[in-house]
Short mmCIF file of C-alpha atoms and ligand atoms in Angstrom, two decimals:
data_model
loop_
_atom_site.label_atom_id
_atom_site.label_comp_id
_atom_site.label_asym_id
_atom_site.label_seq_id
_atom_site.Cartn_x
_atom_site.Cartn_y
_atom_site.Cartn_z
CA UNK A 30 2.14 21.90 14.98
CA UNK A 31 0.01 24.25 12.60
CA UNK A 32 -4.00 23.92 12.82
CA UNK A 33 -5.66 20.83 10.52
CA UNK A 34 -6.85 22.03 7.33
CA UNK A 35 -9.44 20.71 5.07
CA UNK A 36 -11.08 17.68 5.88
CA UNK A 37 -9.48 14.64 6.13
CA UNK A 38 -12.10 11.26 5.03
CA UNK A 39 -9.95 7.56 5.63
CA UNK A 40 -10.25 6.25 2.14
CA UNK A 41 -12.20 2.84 2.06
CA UNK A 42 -12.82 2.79 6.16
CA UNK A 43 -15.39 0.75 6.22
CA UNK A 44 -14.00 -1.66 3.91
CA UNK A 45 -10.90 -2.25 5.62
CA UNK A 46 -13.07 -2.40 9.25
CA UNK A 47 -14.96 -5.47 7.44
CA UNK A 48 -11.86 -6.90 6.32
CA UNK A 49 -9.87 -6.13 9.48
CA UNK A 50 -12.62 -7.36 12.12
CA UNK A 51 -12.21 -11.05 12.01
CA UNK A 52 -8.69 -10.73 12.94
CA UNK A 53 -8.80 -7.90 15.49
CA UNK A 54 -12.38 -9.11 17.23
CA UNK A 55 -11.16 -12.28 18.28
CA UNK A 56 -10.92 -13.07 22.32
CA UNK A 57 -8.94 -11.50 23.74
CA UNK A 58 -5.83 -9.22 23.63
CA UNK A 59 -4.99 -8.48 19.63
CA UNK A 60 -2.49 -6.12 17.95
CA UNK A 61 -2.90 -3.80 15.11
CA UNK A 62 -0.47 -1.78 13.29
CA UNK A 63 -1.43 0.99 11.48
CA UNK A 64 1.92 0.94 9.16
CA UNK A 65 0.89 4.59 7.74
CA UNK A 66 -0.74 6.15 10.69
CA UNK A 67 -0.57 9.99 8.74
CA UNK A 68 -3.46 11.75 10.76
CA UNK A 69 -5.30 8.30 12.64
CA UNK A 70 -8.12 8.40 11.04
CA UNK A 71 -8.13 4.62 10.18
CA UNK A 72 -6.19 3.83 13.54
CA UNK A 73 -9.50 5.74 15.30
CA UNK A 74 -11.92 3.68 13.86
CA UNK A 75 -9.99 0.26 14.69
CA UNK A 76 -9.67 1.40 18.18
CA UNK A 77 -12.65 2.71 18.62
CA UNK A 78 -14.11 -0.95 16.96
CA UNK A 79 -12.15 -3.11 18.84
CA UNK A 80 -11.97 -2.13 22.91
CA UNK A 81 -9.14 -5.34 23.21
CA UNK A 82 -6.68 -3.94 20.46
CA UNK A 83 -3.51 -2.78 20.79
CA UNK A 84 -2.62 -0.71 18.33
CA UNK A 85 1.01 0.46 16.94
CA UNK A 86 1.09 3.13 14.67
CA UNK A 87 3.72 4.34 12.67
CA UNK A 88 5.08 7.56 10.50
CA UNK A 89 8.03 8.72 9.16
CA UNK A 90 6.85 12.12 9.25
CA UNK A 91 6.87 14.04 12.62
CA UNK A 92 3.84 16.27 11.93
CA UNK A 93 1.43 14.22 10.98
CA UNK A 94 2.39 11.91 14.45
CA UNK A 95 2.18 15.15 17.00
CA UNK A 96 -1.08 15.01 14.98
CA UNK A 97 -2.23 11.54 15.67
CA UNK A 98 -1.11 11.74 19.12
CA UNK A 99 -3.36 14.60 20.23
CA UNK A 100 -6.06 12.64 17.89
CA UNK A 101 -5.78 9.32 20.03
CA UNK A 102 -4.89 10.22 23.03
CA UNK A 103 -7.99 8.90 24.56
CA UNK A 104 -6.76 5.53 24.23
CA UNK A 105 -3.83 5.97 27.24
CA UNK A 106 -1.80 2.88 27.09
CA UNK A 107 -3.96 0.98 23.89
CA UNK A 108 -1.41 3.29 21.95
CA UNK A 109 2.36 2.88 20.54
CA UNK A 110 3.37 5.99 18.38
CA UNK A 111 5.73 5.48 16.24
CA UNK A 112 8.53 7.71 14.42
CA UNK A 113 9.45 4.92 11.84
CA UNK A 114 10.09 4.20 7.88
CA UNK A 115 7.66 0.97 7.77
CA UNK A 116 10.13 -1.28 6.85
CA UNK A 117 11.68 -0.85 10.12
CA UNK A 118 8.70 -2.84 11.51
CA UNK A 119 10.48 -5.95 13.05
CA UNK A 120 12.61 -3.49 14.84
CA UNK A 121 10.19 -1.61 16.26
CA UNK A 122 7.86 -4.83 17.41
CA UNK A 123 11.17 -5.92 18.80
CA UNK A 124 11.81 -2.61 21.02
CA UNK A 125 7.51 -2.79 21.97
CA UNK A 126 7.99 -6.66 22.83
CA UNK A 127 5.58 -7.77 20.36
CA UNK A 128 6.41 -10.84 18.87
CA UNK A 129 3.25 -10.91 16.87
CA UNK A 130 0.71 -9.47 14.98
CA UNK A 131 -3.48 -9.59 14.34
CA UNK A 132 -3.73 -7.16 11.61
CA UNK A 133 -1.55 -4.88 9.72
CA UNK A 134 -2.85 -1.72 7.36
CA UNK A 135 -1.08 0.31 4.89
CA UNK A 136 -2.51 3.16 3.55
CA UNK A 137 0.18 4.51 0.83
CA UNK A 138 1.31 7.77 -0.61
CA UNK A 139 1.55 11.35 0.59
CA UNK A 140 -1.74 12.57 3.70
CA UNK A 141 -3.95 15.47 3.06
CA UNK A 142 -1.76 17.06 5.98
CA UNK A 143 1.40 16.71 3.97
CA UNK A 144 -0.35 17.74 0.37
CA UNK A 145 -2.12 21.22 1.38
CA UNK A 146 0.68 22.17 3.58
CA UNK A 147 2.15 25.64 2.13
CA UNK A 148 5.77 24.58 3.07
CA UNK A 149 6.13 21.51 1.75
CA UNK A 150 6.56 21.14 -1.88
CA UNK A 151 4.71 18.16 -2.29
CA UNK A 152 1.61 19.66 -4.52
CA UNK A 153 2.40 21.58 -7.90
CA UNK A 154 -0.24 23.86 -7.38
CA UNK A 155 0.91 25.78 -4.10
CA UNK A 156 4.32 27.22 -4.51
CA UNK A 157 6.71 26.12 -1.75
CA UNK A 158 9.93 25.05 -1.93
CA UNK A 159 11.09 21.79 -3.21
CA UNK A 160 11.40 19.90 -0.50
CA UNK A 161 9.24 16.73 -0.78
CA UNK A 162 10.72 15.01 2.03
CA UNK A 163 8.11 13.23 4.55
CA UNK A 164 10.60 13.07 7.34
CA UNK A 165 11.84 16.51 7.16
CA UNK A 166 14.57 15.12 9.96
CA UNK A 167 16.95 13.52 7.49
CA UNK A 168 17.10 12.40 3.53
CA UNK A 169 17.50 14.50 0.16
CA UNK A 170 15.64 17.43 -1.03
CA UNK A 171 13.40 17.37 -4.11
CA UNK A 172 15.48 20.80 -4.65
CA UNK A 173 18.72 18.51 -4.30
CA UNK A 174 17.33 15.66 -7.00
CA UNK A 175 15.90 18.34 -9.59
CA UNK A 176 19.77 20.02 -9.42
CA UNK A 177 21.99 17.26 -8.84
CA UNK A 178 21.16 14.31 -11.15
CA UNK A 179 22.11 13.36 -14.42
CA UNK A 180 20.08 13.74 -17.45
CA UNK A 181 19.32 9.62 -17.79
CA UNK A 182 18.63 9.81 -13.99
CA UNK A 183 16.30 12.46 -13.95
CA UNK A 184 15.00 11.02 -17.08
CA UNK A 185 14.36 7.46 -15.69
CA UNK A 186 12.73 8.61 -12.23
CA UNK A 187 10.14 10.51 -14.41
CA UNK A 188 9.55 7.43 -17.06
CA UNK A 189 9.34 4.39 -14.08
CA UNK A 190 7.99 6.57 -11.13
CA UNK A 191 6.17 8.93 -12.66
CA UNK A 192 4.95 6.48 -16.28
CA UNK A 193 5.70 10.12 -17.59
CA UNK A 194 6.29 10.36 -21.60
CA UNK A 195 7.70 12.99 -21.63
CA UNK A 196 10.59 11.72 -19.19
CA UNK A 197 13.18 12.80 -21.83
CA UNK A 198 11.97 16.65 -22.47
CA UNK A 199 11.23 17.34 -19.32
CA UNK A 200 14.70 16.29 -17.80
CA UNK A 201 16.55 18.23 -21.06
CA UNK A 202 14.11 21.29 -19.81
CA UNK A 203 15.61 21.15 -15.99
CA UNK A 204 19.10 20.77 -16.84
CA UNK A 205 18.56 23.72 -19.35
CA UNK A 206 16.90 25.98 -16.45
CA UNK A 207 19.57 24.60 -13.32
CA UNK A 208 22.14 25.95 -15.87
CA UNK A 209 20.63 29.55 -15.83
CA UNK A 210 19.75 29.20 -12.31
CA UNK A 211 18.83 26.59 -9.02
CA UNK A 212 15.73 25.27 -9.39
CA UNK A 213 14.07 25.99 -5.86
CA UNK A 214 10.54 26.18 -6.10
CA UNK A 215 7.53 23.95 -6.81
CA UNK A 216 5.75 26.57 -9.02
CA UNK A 217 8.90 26.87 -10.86
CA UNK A 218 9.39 23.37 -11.50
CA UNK A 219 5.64 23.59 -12.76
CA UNK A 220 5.81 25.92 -15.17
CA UNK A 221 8.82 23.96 -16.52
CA UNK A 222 6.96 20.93 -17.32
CA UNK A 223 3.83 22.35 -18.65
CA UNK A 224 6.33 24.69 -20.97
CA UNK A 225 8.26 21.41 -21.74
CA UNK A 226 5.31 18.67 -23.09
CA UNK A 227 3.46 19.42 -26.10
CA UNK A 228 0.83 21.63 -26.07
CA UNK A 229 -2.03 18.58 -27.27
CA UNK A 230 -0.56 16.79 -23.76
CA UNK A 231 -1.60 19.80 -21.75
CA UNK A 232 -4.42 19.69 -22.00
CA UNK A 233 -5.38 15.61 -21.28
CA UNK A 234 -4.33 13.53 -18.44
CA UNK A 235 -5.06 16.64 -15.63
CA UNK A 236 -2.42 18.89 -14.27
CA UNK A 237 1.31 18.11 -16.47
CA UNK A 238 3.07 18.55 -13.74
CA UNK A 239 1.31 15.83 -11.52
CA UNK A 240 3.55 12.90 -12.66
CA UNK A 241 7.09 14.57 -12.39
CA UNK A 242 5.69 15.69 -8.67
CA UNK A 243 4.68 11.72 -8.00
CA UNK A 244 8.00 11.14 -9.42
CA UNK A 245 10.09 13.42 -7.33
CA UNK A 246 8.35 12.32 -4.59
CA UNK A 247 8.91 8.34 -4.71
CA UNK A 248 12.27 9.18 -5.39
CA UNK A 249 13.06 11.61 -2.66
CA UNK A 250 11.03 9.22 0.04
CA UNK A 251 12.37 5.60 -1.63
CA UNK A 252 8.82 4.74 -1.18
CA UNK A 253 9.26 1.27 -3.65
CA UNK A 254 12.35 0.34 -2.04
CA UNK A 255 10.76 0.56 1.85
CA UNK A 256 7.50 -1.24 0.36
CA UNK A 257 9.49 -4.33 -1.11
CA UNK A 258 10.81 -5.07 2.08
CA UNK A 259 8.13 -4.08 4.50
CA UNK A 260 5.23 -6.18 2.92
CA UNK A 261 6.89 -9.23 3.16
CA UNK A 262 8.55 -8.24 7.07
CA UNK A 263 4.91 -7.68 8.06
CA UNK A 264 3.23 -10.70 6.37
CA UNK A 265 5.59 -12.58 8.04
CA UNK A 266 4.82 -11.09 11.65
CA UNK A 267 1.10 -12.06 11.53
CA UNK A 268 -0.45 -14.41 13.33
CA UNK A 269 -2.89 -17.77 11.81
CA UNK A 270 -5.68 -15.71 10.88
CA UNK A 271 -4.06 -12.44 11.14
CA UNK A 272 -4.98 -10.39 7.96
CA UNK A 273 -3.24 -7.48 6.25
CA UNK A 274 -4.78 -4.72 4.10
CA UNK A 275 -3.10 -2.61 1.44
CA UNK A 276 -4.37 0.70 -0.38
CA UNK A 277 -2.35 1.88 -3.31
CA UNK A 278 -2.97 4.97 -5.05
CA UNK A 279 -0.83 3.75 -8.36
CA UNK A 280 0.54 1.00 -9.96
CA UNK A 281 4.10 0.96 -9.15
CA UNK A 282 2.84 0.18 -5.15
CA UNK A 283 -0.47 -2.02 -6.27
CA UNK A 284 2.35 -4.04 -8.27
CA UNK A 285 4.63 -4.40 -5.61
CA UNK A 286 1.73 -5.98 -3.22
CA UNK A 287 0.02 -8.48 -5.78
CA UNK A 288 3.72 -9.59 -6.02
CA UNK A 289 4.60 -10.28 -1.77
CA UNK A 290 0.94 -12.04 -1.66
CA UNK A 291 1.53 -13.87 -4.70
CA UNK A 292 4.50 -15.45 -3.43
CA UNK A 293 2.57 -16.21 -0.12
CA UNK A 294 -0.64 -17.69 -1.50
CA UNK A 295 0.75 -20.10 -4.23
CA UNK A 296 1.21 -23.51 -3.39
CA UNK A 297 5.30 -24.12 -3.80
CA UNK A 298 4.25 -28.22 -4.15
CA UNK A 299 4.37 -30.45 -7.25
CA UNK A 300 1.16 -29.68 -8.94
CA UNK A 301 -0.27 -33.29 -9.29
CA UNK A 302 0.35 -34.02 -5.24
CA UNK A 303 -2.85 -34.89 -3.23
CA UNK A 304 -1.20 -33.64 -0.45
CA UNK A 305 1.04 -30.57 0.05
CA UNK A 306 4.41 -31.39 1.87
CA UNK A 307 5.59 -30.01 4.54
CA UNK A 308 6.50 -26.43 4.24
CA UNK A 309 5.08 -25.78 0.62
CA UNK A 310 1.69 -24.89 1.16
CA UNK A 311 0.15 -21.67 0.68
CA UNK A 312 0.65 -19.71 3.96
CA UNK A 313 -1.84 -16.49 3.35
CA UNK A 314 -5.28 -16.78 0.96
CA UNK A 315 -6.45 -13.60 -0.63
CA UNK A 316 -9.80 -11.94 0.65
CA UNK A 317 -9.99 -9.77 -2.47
CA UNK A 318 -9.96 -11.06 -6.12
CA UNK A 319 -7.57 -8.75 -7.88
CA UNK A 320 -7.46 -5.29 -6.86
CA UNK A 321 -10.96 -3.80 -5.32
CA UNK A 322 -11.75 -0.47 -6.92
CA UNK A 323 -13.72 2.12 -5.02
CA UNK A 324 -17.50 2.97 -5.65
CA UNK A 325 -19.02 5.89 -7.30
CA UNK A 326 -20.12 6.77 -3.99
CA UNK A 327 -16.47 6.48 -2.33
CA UNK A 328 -15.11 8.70 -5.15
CA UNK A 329 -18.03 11.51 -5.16
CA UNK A 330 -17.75 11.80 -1.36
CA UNK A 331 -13.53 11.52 -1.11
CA UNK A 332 -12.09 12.51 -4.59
CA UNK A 333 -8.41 10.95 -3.18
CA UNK A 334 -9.92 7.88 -3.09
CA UNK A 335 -10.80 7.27 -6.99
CA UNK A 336 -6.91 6.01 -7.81
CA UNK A 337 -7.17 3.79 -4.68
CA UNK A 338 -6.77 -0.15 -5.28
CA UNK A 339 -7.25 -2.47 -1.91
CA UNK A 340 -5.66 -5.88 -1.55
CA UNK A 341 -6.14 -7.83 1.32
CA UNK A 342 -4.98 -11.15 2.65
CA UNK A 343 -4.98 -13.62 5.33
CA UNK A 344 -2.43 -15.71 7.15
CA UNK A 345 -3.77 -19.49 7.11
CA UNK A 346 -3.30 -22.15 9.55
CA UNK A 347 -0.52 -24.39 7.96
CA UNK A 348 -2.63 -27.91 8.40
CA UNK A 349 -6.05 -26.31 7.16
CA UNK A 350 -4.34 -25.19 4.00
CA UNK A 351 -2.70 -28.66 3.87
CA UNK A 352 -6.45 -30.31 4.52
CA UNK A 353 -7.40 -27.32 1.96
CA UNK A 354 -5.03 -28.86 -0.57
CA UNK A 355 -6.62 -32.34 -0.48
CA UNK A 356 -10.05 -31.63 -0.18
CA UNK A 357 -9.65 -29.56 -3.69
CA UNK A 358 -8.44 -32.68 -4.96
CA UNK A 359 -10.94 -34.63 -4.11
CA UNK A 360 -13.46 -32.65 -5.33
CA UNK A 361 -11.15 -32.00 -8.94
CA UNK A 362 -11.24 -36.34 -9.00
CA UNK A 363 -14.74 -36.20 -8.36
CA UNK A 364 -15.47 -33.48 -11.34
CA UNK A 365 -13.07 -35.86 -13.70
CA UNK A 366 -14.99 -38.74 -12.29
CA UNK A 367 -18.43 -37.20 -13.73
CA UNK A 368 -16.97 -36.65 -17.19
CA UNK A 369 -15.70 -40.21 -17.30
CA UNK A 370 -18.51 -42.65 -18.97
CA UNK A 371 -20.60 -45.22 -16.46
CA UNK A 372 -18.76 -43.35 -13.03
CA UNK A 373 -19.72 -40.35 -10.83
CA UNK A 374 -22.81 -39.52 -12.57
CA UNK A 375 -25.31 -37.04 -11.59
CA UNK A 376 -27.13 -38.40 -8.41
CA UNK A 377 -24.43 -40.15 -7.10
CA UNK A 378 -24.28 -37.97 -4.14
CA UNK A 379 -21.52 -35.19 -4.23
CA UNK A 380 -22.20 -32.18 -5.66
CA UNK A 381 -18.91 -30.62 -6.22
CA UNK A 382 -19.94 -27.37 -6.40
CA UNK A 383 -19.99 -27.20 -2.38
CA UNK A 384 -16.13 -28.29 -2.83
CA UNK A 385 -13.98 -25.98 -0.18
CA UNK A 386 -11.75 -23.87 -1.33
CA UNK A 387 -14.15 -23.19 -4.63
CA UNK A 388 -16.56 -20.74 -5.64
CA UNK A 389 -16.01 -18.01 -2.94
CA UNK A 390 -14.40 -15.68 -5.38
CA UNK A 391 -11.52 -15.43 -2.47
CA UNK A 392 -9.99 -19.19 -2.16
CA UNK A 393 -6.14 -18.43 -1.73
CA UNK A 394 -5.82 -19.66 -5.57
CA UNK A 395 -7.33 -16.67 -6.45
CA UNK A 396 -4.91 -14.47 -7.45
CA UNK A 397 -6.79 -11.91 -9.74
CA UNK A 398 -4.99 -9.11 -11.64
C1 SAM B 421 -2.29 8.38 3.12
S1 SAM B 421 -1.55 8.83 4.60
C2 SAM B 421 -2.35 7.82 5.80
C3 SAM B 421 -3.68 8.37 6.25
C4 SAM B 421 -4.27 7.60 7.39
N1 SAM B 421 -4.66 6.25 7.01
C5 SAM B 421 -5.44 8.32 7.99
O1 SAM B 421 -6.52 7.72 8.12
O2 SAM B 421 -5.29 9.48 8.37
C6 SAM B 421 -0.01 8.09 4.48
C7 SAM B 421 0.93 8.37 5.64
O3 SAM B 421 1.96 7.40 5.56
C8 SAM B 421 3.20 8.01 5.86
N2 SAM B 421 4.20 7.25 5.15
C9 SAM B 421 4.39 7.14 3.82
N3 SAM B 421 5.42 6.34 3.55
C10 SAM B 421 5.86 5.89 4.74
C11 SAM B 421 6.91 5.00 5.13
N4 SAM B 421 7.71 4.43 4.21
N5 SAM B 421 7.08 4.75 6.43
C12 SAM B 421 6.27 5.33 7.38
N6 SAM B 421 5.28 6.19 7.07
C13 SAM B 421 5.09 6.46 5.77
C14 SAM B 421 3.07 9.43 5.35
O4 SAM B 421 3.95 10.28 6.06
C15 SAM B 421 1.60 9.73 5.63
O5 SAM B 421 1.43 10.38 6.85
#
């Protein structure tokens, strides 16, 4: 395990503490899982918040948890370290014996550990070789996608995971160079881009390598694939008033969340019902309308958090969403009422404005962009 470099700052800490603490800070016992534990920076400050939590943090990459471990050790037996892909969550519960869950946080993408490491291949501006990989136990090579995959392959993981326009040029460019000789290291692959856009391009939009490496990277880790099946598996493990929080650092993975709390937080009921029936309610209500952006302040002080989009959610009890449900109607019957001549005029009483479920900018109907 080499020595820490740089400084690591958990993006949005304090915002995810707030949003976290209702969940975690109730009596008693509660368990948190830190789905993304990289170098516990989060997962200390949750601990460290909340002296009853459990917490059960997991990594696919080895480093950064011989990292954590040494980090949290202080805890003894508050801890469960993890050497996971996320969306082997229920599994892992399973083996801990934890049926349940309080509060769930996933922090997305590559750690500062992982993206200043020499060896690693992950940034474009340190030459290493391509290897990409954040468990370096098992998977493909970013050396082994660059010189094995077809043209439209190569050309589709740069368009969809990379929104690169260049997709085309750049994957004519690589096959071009592998023919000549193995592509094998990140400056390499660099240079190849840069050569390969237009010269206008190269100069807008930062570094013209950064998307193919974002690319290369989602592909090499299937970081979509684990993410459509892990946000639902851990929505589904928390507990009535259990919240999750997600931070995405692009669109493909802010998508990919609006869409598992979408499905939670819609009613699946006739529209025109009073009352939901059983089983269609909303079962979650966001706590954040649309995606939260960081502030100036976030961004000046932590530059890797100014892509960063939080989304946050809560599990609700099934009979106060149902009560939920009618109360809104009441209240839409009473605005209707008002508009109707010689009924539910002003002074009659109700003031609908103090309707539940309305107004707080995070009522589960809320489901922003
Ligand atoms: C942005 S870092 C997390 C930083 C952490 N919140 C902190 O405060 O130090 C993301 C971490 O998630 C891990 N990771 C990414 N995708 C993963 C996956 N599918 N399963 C498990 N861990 C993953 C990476 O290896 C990395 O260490």
């Amino acid at each position: 395990m080499g020595e820490l470099r740089g400084t690591h700052v958990p993006v949005l800490l304090e915002r995810c503490l707030e949003l976290l603490a209702p969940a975690l800070g109730r009596t008693g016992r509660t368990v948190h899982v830190d789905a993304t534990l990289g170098l516990a920076g989060h997962a200390e400050a949750v601990l460290e918040a909340h002296p009853d939590t459990v917490l059960i943090g997991l990594d696919r990459d080895t480093e950064a948890l011989a990292h954590a471990r040494v980090r949290l050790a202080r805890f003894g037996d508050r801890i469960h370290l993890e050497h996971a892909v996320y969306d082997e969550l229920p599994e892992v519960l399973d083996r801990l014996g934890y049926p349940a869950i309080d509060g769930v946080l996933f922090d997305l993408g590559v750690s500062s550990l992982q993206l200043d490491a020499p060896d690693r291949g992950f940034a474009y501006a340190q030459d290493a070789p391509l290897d990409m990989r954040m468990d370096q136990t098992r998977g493909v090579t970013a050396e082994e996608v660059v010189n094995t995959y077809s043209h439209p392959d190569l050309a589709r993981v740069l368009r969809v995971y990379g929104e690169e326009k260049f997709a085309g040029r750049i994957a004519s460019a690589i096959i071009r160079e592998r023919e000549r000789a193995p592509i094998t290291s990140s400056a390499r692959l660099a240079e190849l881009v840069r050569e390969s856009i237009p010269a206008p391009a190269r100069r807008t939009g930062g570094h013209p390598a950064k998307r193919t490496f974002q690319a290369l990277r989602i592909e090499v880790n299937r970081e979509l694939a684990a993410l459509e099946t892990a946000l639902p598996a851990a929505l589904d493990k928390l507990t009535v008033g259990g919240r999750m929080v997600v931070l995405s650092y692009h669109s493909l993975e802010d998508r990919l969340t609006k869409h598992a709390l979408a499905d939670r937080v819609r009613s699946k009921g006739p529209v025109d019902l009073p009352v939901e029936l059983p089983g269609s309610g909303p079962t979650f209500r966001l706590l954040s309308r649309g995606a939260e952006l960081p502030g100036e302040a976030e961004v000046a002080a932590n530059p890797r958090a100014a892509s960063v989009r939080l989304r946050a959610a809560e599990r609700l009890d099934p009979e106060a969403a149902r009560q939920g449900r009618t109360d809104r109607e009441r209240y839409r019957r009473r605005v209707k009422a008002m508009h109707q001549p010689g009924t539910g005029s002003p002074g009659s009483g109700t003031d609908p404005r103090s309707a539940p479920g309305d107004g707080n900018g995070t009522d589960e109907e809320g489901e922003g962009t």
